[in-house]
Amino acid sequence: MKKIRGVWLTTAASNVLSSKANIVEAMKLLADTGFNTVFPVVWNNGYTLYPSAALKKNFGIEILPAFKGRDILAEVIEAATPLKLEVIPWFEYGFAAAYKNNGGHIIEKKPEWEGKDKKQQRLIKNDIVWMNSLDPEVQNFVLNLFLEVAKNYQIAGVQGDDRLPAMPSEGGYDNKTKVLYRNQFGEDPPLDFKNPPWLQWRANILNDFLAKLYREVKKINPNLIVSMSPSSYPFGFNEYLQDVPTWINRQIVDFIHPQLYTQGLDAYKGFVDNVVDRFQQKNLSKISPGILIRSGNYQITPDTLWESIRHNRRSGIRGEILFFFEGLKANNQALANFLKSKNYANLVYLQYGNIGSDVQELQQKLKDKGYKVGKTDGNFGSLTKLAVEKFQKDNLLEPDGVFGPESYAKLIANKL
């Protein structure tokens, strides 16, 4: 029943990456709690957390100075692999140059890479200074960061987020982009940066970038996952040009982890319901939302987290990623201990109408045991439901046709 149960590792408000010992301890905690995937940050505030040839070529620096002499990504992989934790490097900053600091060393060295708003001012949103995401030179630089990691490390995939592919919708008024637009339409771009065709035109450029990234990563290794963690749609489209429906329709992403960050259970359920309404059932197996468990003084309660996860499963969503690791360690690892006590790794809900590889796996296992499931095509139809009901009767369970935690426990016990 493969699904992503993941956690993001950050440099902000966390010391998990400050030493190899901390990394080893963290990987043991994650594996013991029931997670199967870790997402360590590797691109943050203009620096990589691994020795980068692309960064050194362009800026004369190969890694975040605080980590000089180390390779954080390699250390995470070394600690995670024996515990069967998959590693997907997280390019947190994407097309963003820096937090405040006038764009940092990126814009200082490459001022021509700076994004521009309609007043020709530096492109800044929520104190983040942005590169020009539509510039081919900027795109090639960031693409090379992804590709060197894909080539040089034993990883399960790569991940962009709410800053890749993305750009504040206030941007796109640099001279290069204006010339490109003028050549196509014979006029300057609209000054209304929320003009729908203008939003879509810029989003299409970013869609094409993601398509290229997807192709190039798959050339290196077709088994590598291309994962994106965008802002929730349609907010992410209107504010950051993140056209998630097109990514899925063009099949240029393998997994989507929308950042459904909120501090209330009802609000989270509303976000999830919106996701389910927007995406076809066949695509829900690609969705594993981001859940906020810690931010500033906020710490999610165990019950709120558990009900959020249960709502995911009952909605047809098979996994999630938690932001961020320190939330599991807080209060003497209260959250981690709670998830372990709940047997988090085996929380499964598959039911009529679900589609995905996990359904296909269930069908095959039931078929191998002699149950008539119909086609093993990953579509939980009426015959699969009948097979599940018979399996439940045979194992003295309520025959409701929903393959939940109790049914899964019996499946494991019977070694189907």
Coordinates of C-alpha atoms in Angstrom, one line a residue:
M1 CA 0.0 0.0 0.0
K2 CA 2.6 2.6 -1.1
K3 CA 1.9 6.1 -0.2
I4 CA 4.0 9.1 0.9
R5 CA 4.2 9.7 4.6
G6 CA 6.7 12.4 4.7
V7 CA 8.3 15.2 6.8
W8 CA 10.2 18.3 5.7
L9 CA 13.6 19.0 7.2
T10 CA 14.4 22.8 7.4
T11 CA 17.2 25.0 8.4
A12 CA 14.9 27.6 9.9
A13 CA 13.8 27.1 13.6
S14 CA 15.5 23.7 13.6
N15 CA 18.9 22.2 14.4
V16 CA 18.2 18.8 12.8
L17 CA 20.8 19.4 10.0
S18 CA 23.4 21.1 12.3
S19 CA 25.3 17.8 12.9
K20 CA 25.5 14.3 11.5
A21 CA 24.5 13.0 14.9
N22 CA 21.3 15.0 14.8
I23 CA 20.5 13.7 11.3
V24 CA 21.0 10.1 12.4
E25 CA 18.8 10.6 15.5
A26 CA 16.1 12.3 13.3
M27 CA 16.1 9.5 10.7
K28 CA 15.7 6.9 13.5
L29 CA 12.7 8.8 15.0
L30 CA 11.0 9.2 11.6
A31 CA 11.4 5.5 10.7
D32 CA 10.2 4.4 14.2
T33 CA 7.2 6.7 13.9
G34 CA 6.0 5.2 10.6
F35 CA 7.2 7.7 8.0
N36 CA 8.7 6.5 4.7
T37 CA 10.0 9.6 3.0
V38 CA 12.1 12.6 4.1
F39 CA 12.3 15.9 2.3
P40 CA 15.5 17.7 3.3
V41 CA 16.0 21.3 2.1
V42 CA 18.8 21.7 -0.3
W43 CA 18.3 25.2 -1.8
N44 CA 17.6 28.0 0.6
N45 CA 18.2 31.8 0.6
G46 CA 20.6 31.7 -2.3
Y47 CA 22.7 28.7 -1.1
T48 CA 22.7 24.9 -1.6
L49 CA 23.2 22.4 1.3
Y50 CA 25.4 20.2 -0.9
P51 CA 28.5 21.1 -2.9
S52 CA 27.1 22.6 -6.1
A53 CA 29.0 22.9 -9.3
A54 CA 26.3 25.2 -10.7
L55 CA 26.4 27.5 -7.7
K56 CA 30.2 27.7 -7.8
K57 CA 30.3 28.3 -11.5
N58 CA 27.8 31.3 -11.3
F59 CA 28.6 32.7 -7.9
G60 CA 32.0 31.3 -6.7
I61 CA 30.4 29.6 -3.7
E62 CA 29.6 25.9 -3.6
I63 CA 27.6 25.5 -0.4
L64 CA 26.0 27.5 2.4
P65 CA 29.1 28.8 4.3
A66 CA 27.8 27.5 7.6
F67 CA 28.1 24.0 6.1
K68 CA 31.4 24.3 4.4
G69 CA 33.3 21.0 4.4
R70 CA 30.1 19.0 4.8
D71 CA 27.5 17.6 2.4
I72 CA 24.1 17.7 4.1
L73 CA 22.3 15.8 1.4
A74 CA 24.8 13.0 1.4
E75 CA 24.6 12.8 5.2
V76 CA 20.8 12.5 5.1
I77 CA 20.9 9.8 2.5
E78 CA 23.5 7.9 4.4
A79 CA 21.4 7.9 7.6
A80 CA 18.1 7.4 5.8
T81 CA 18.9 4.5 3.5
P82 CA 19.5 1.7 6.0
L83 CA 16.1 2.6 7.6
K84 CA 14.3 2.3 4.3
L85 CA 13.5 6.0 4.3
E86 CA 13.4 7.5 0.8
V87 CA 15.0 10.9 0.3
I88 CA 13.5 13.6 -2.0
P89 CA 15.6 16.8 -1.9
W90 CA 13.4 19.9 -1.5
F91 CA 14.4 23.0 -3.5
E92 CA 12.6 25.3 -1.1
Y93 CA 13.6 28.7 -2.5
G94 CA 13.0 27.8 -6.2
F95 CA 13.1 31.1 -8.2
A96 CA 13.4 33.2 -5.1
A97 CA 16.8 34.9 -4.5
A98 CA 16.8 35.7 -0.8
Y99 CA 14.8 36.7 2.2
K100 CA 15.1 40.5 2.4
N101 CA 18.8 41.4 2.2
N102 CA 18.3 43.2 -1.2
G103 CA 18.3 39.9 -3.0
G104 CA 21.6 38.7 -1.4
H105 CA 24.6 37.6 -3.3
I106 CA 22.4 36.3 -6.2
I107 CA 21.1 39.7 -7.2
E108 CA 24.4 41.4 -6.3
K109 CA 26.3 39.2 -8.7
K110 CA 23.5 38.9 -11.3
P111 CA 21.5 42.1 -11.2
E112 CA 20.1 41.3 -14.7
W113 CA 18.3 38.3 -13.1
E114 CA 16.2 40.5 -10.9
G115 CA 12.4 40.3 -11.2
K116 CA 10.5 43.5 -11.9
D117 CA 7.1 44.8 -11.0
K118 CA 5.0 47.2 -13.2
K119 CA 6.8 50.2 -11.6
Q120 CA 10.2 48.6 -12.6
Q121 CA 10.9 48.1 -8.9
R122 CA 12.6 45.0 -7.5
L123 CA 10.1 42.1 -7.3
I124 CA 9.4 41.5 -3.6
K125 CA 6.5 39.7 -2.0
N126 CA 6.2 38.9 1.7
D127 CA 9.8 40.0 2.2
I128 CA 11.1 37.5 -0.4
V129 CA 13.2 39.0 -3.2
W130 CA 12.6 37.2 -6.5
M131 CA 14.6 36.4 -9.5
N132 CA 12.9 36.7 -12.9
S133 CA 11.4 33.3 -13.2
L134 CA 10.5 33.8 -16.9
D135 CA 14.2 34.5 -17.9
P136 CA 15.8 31.5 -19.7
E137 CA 19.1 32.2 -18.0
V138 CA 17.5 32.0 -14.6
Q139 CA 15.6 28.9 -15.5
N140 CA 18.7 27.2 -16.8
F141 CA 20.6 28.0 -13.5
V142 CA 17.8 26.6 -11.3
L143 CA 17.3 23.6 -13.7
N144 CA 21.0 22.7 -13.3
L145 CA 20.6 22.6 -9.6
F146 CA 17.9 20.0 -9.9
L147 CA 19.8 18.0 -12.5
E148 CA 23.1 17.9 -10.7
V149 CA 21.4 16.4 -7.7
A150 CA 19.5 13.9 -9.8
K151 CA 22.8 12.8 -11.4
N152 CA 25.0 12.7 -8.3
Y153 CA 22.9 11.3 -5.5
Q154 CA 21.0 8.1 -4.8
I155 CA 17.6 9.8 -4.2
A156 CA 14.0 8.9 -4.9
G157 CA 13.1 12.2 -6.6
V158 CA 13.3 15.9 -6.5
Q159 CA 10.8 18.5 -5.2
G160 CA 9.8 22.1 -6.0
D161 CA 7.4 24.1 -3.9
D162 CA 5.4 27.3 -3.7
R163 CA 8.4 29.1 -5.3
L164 CA 9.0 26.7 -8.2
P165 CA 7.6 26.8 -10.7
A166 CA 6.3 30.2 -9.5
M167 CA 6.6 33.9 -9.6
P168 CA 4.6 36.6 -7.9
S169 CA 1.8 37.7 -10.2
E170 CA 3.0 41.3 -9.7
G171 CA 6.1 40.3 -11.8
G172 CA 6.9 39.9 -15.5
Y173 CA 7.5 43.6 -16.3
D174 CA 11.2 43.3 -17.0
N175 CA 12.5 44.3 -20.4
K176 CA 13.1 40.8 -21.7
T177 CA 9.5 39.6 -20.9
K178 CA 8.0 42.8 -22.2
V179 CA 9.8 42.4 -25.5
L180 CA 8.6 38.8 -25.7
Y181 CA 5.1 39.8 -25.1
R182 CA 5.2 42.8 -27.5
N183 CA 6.6 40.6 -30.3
Q184 CA 3.6 38.2 -29.8
F185 CA 0.8 40.6 -29.3
G186 CA 2.0 44.0 -30.7
E187 CA 1.5 45.8 -27.4
D188 CA 2.9 46.0 -23.9
P189 CA 1.6 43.7 -21.2
P190 CA -1.4 44.9 -19.2
L191 CA -0.6 47.0 -16.2
D192 CA -3.3 45.0 -14.3
F193 CA -1.2 42.1 -13.2
K194 CA -4.3 40.1 -12.4
N195 CA -5.6 40.4 -16.0
P196 CA -6.7 36.8 -16.7
P197 CA -5.0 36.3 -20.1
W198 CA -1.8 38.0 -18.8
L199 CA -1.9 35.6 -15.8
Q200 CA -2.2 32.6 -18.0
W201 CA 0.4 33.8 -20.5
R202 CA 3.0 34.0 -17.8
A203 CA 1.8 30.8 -16.1
N204 CA 2.3 29.0 -19.5
I205 CA 5.9 29.9 -19.5
L206 CA 6.3 28.4 -16.1
N207 CA 4.3 25.3 -17.2
D208 CA 6.8 24.8 -20.1
F209 CA 9.7 25.1 -17.6
L210 CA 8.2 22.4 -15.5
A211 CA 7.7 20.2 -18.5
K212 CA 11.4 20.7 -19.4
L213 CA 12.5 19.9 -15.9
Y214 CA 10.3 16.8 -15.9
R215 CA 11.8 15.6 -19.2
E216 CA 15.4 16.2 -18.2
V217 CA 15.0 14.5 -14.8
K218 CA 13.4 11.5 -16.4
K219 CA 16.2 11.3 -18.9
I220 CA 18.6 10.8 -16.0
N221 CA 16.5 8.2 -14.4
P222 CA 12.9 7.5 -15.4
N223 CA 12.2 6.2 -11.9
L224 CA 12.9 9.5 -10.2
I225 CA 9.8 11.2 -8.8
V226 CA 9.1 14.8 -9.8
S227 CA 7.2 16.2 -6.9
M228 CA 5.8 19.7 -6.4
S229 CA 4.5 21.4 -3.2
P230 CA 2.6 24.4 -4.5
S231 CA 0.3 26.9 -2.7
S232 CA -3.3 25.8 -2.6
Y233 CA -5.2 26.3 -5.9
P234 CA -6.6 28.8 -7.0
F235 CA -4.7 31.0 -4.6
G236 CA -1.4 29.8 -6.0
F237 CA -2.4 30.6 -9.5
N238 CA -3.7 34.1 -8.8
E239 CA -0.8 35.1 -6.6
Y240 CA 2.1 33.0 -7.9
L241 CA 1.2 31.7 -11.4
Q242 CA 1.1 28.1 -10.2
D243 CA -1.2 26.3 -12.7
V244 CA -1.6 23.0 -10.9
P245 CA -4.5 21.6 -13.1
T246 CA -2.4 22.1 -16.2
W247 CA 0.6 20.3 -14.5
I248 CA -1.7 17.3 -13.9
N249 CA -3.4 17.4 -17.3
R250 CA 0.0 17.6 -19.1
Q251 CA 1.4 14.8 -16.9
I252 CA 4.5 16.8 -16.0
V253 CA 4.4 16.0 -12.3
D254 CA 4.2 12.7 -10.4
F255 CA 3.1 13.9 -7.0
I256 CA 1.4 17.1 -5.8
H257 CA 1.7 18.2 -2.2
P258 CA -0.5 21.3 -1.9
Q259 CA 0.4 23.4 1.2
L260 CA -2.9 23.2 3.1
Y261 CA -1.5 25.2 6.0
T262 CA -4.0 26.2 8.6
Q263 CA -4.3 26.1 12.4
G264 CA -7.8 24.6 12.6
L265 CA -9.3 21.2 11.8
D266 CA -12.4 22.5 10.2
A267 CA -10.4 24.8 7.9
Y268 CA -8.1 22.0 7.0
K269 CA -11.0 19.7 6.1
G270 CA -12.4 22.5 3.9
F271 CA -9.1 22.7 2.1
V272 CA -9.1 19.0 1.5
D273 CA -12.7 18.9 0.3
N274 CA -11.8 21.7 -2.2
V275 CA -8.9 19.6 -3.5
V276 CA -11.1 16.5 -3.8
D277 CA -13.7 18.5 -5.7
R278 CA -11.2 19.9 -8.1
F279 CA -9.4 16.7 -9.1
Q280 CA -10.7 13.6 -10.7
Q281 CA -10.6 10.4 -8.6
K282 CA -7.9 9.0 -10.8
N283 CA -5.6 11.8 -9.8
L284 CA -6.1 11.7 -6.1
S285 CA -3.5 9.0 -5.7
K286 CA -1.0 11.8 -6.8
I287 CA -2.1 14.1 -4.0
S288 CA -0.5 14.1 -0.6
P289 CA -1.1 17.5 1.1
G290 CA 1.2 19.4 3.3
I291 CA 0.0 19.7 6.9
L292 CA 1.3 22.5 9.2
I293 CA 2.2 21.0 12.6
R294 CA 4.5 23.7 13.9
S295 CA 5.0 27.4 13.1
G296 CA 6.3 30.0 15.6
N297 CA 4.3 29.5 18.8
Y298 CA 1.8 27.2 17.1
Q299 CA 2.0 23.4 17.7
I300 CA -0.7 21.2 16.4
T301 CA -2.4 18.9 18.9
P302 CA -2.2 15.1 18.4
D303 CA -5.9 14.8 18.1
T304 CA -6.1 17.5 15.4
L305 CA -3.3 16.0 13.4
W306 CA -4.9 12.5 13.6
E307 CA -8.3 13.7 12.6
S308 CA -6.7 15.6 9.7
I309 CA -4.9 12.4 8.5
R310 CA -8.1 10.4 8.9
H311 CA -10.0 13.0 6.9
N312 CA -7.4 12.6 4.2
R313 CA -7.8 8.8 4.0
R314 CA -11.6 8.9 4.0
S315 CA -11.5 11.5 1.2
G316 CA -9.4 9.2 -1.0
I317 CA -6.1 10.9 -0.2
R318 CA -3.4 8.3 0.7
G319 CA -0.6 10.3 2.3
E320 CA 0.7 13.6 3.5
I321 CA 3.8 15.6 4.4
L322 CA 4.2 17.3 7.7
F323 CA 5.8 20.7 8.1
F324 CA 8.1 20.5 9.8
F325 CA 10.3 18.0 11.7
E326 CA 10.6 19.9 15.0
G327 CA 6.9 19.6 15.5
L328 CA 7.4 15.8 16.0
K329 CA 10.1 16.4 18.6
A330 CA 8.3 19.1 20.7
N331 CA 7.1 18.2 24.2
N332 CA 9.3 15.2 24.5
Q333 CA 8.3 13.8 21.1
A334 CA 4.6 13.8 22.1
L335 CA 3.4 13.9 18.5
A336 CA 5.8 11.2 17.2
N337 CA 4.9 9.0 20.1
F338 CA 1.2 9.5 19.5
L339 CA 1.5 8.6 15.8
K340 CA 3.4 5.5 16.6
S341 CA 0.8 4.5 19.1
K342 CA -1.9 4.9 16.5
N343 CA 0.1 2.6 14.0
Y344 CA 0.2 5.5 11.6
A345 CA 2.0 3.6 8.9
N346 CA -0.9 1.2 8.5
L347 CA -3.7 3.8 8.4
V348 CA -5.4 2.7 5.1
Y349 CA -8.9 3.5 3.7
L350 CA -9.6 2.2 0.2
Q351 CA -13.2 2.2 -1.0
Y352 CA -15.5 2.1 -4.0
G353 CA -14.5 4.7 -6.6
N354 CA -10.8 4.9 -5.6
I355 CA -8.3 4.6 -8.4
G356 CA -4.5 4.1 -8.0
S357 CA -1.6 1.7 -7.8
D358 CA -2.5 0.9 -4.1
V359 CA -5.9 -0.3 -5.3
Q360 CA -4.2 -2.4 -7.9
E361 CA -1.9 -3.9 -5.3
L362 CA -4.9 -4.8 -3.1
Q363 CA -6.7 -6.4 -6.0
Q364 CA -3.6 -8.5 -6.8
K365 CA -3.2 -9.6 -3.2
L366 CA -6.9 -10.6 -2.9
K367 CA -6.7 -12.4 -6.3
D368 CA -3.7 -14.3 -5.2
K369 CA -5.7 -15.5 -2.2
G370 CA -8.5 -16.7 -4.4
Y371 CA -10.9 -13.8 -4.2
K372 CA -12.7 -12.6 -7.4
V373 CA -11.8 -9.0 -7.9
G374 CA -12.4 -8.7 -11.6
K375 CA -9.6 -6.8 -13.4
T376 CA -6.5 -5.9 -11.5
D377 CA -6.6 -2.4 -13.1
G378 CA -6.4 -0.2 -10.0
N379 CA -10.0 0.8 -10.2
F380 CA -12.0 0.0 -7.0
G381 CA -15.2 -1.1 -8.7
S382 CA -18.2 -3.3 -7.7
L383 CA -16.3 -6.6 -8.1
T384 CA -13.5 -5.4 -5.9
K385 CA -16.0 -4.2 -3.3
L386 CA -17.6 -7.6 -3.2
A387 CA -14.2 -9.3 -2.9
V388 CA -13.3 -7.0 0.1
E389 CA -16.7 -7.8 1.7
K390 CA -16.0 -11.5 1.4
F391 CA -12.5 -11.1 2.8
Q392 CA -14.0 -9.2 5.7
K393 CA -16.6 -11.9 6.4
D394 CA -13.9 -14.6 6.2
N395 CA -12.0 -12.6 8.8
L396 CA -14.9 -11.9 11.1
L397 CA -15.0 -8.2 10.3
E398 CA -18.0 -5.9 9.5
P399 CA -18.5 -6.5 5.7
D400 CA -18.8 -2.9 4.7
G401 CA -16.6 -3.1 1.6
V402 CA -14.3 -0.4 2.9
F403 CA -10.7 -1.6 3.1
G404 CA -9.7 0.2 6.3
P405 CA -7.1 -0.3 9.1
E406 CA -8.8 -3.4 10.6
S407 CA -8.9 -5.1 7.2
Y408 CA -5.3 -4.1 6.5
A409 CA -4.2 -5.5 9.8
K410 CA -5.8 -8.9 8.9
L411 CA -4.2 -8.7 5.5
I412 CA -0.8 -8.3 7.1
A413 CA -1.4 -11.0 9.6
N414 CA -2.5 -13.4 6.9
K415 CA 0.6 -12.4 4.8
L416 CA -1.5 -12.1 1.7

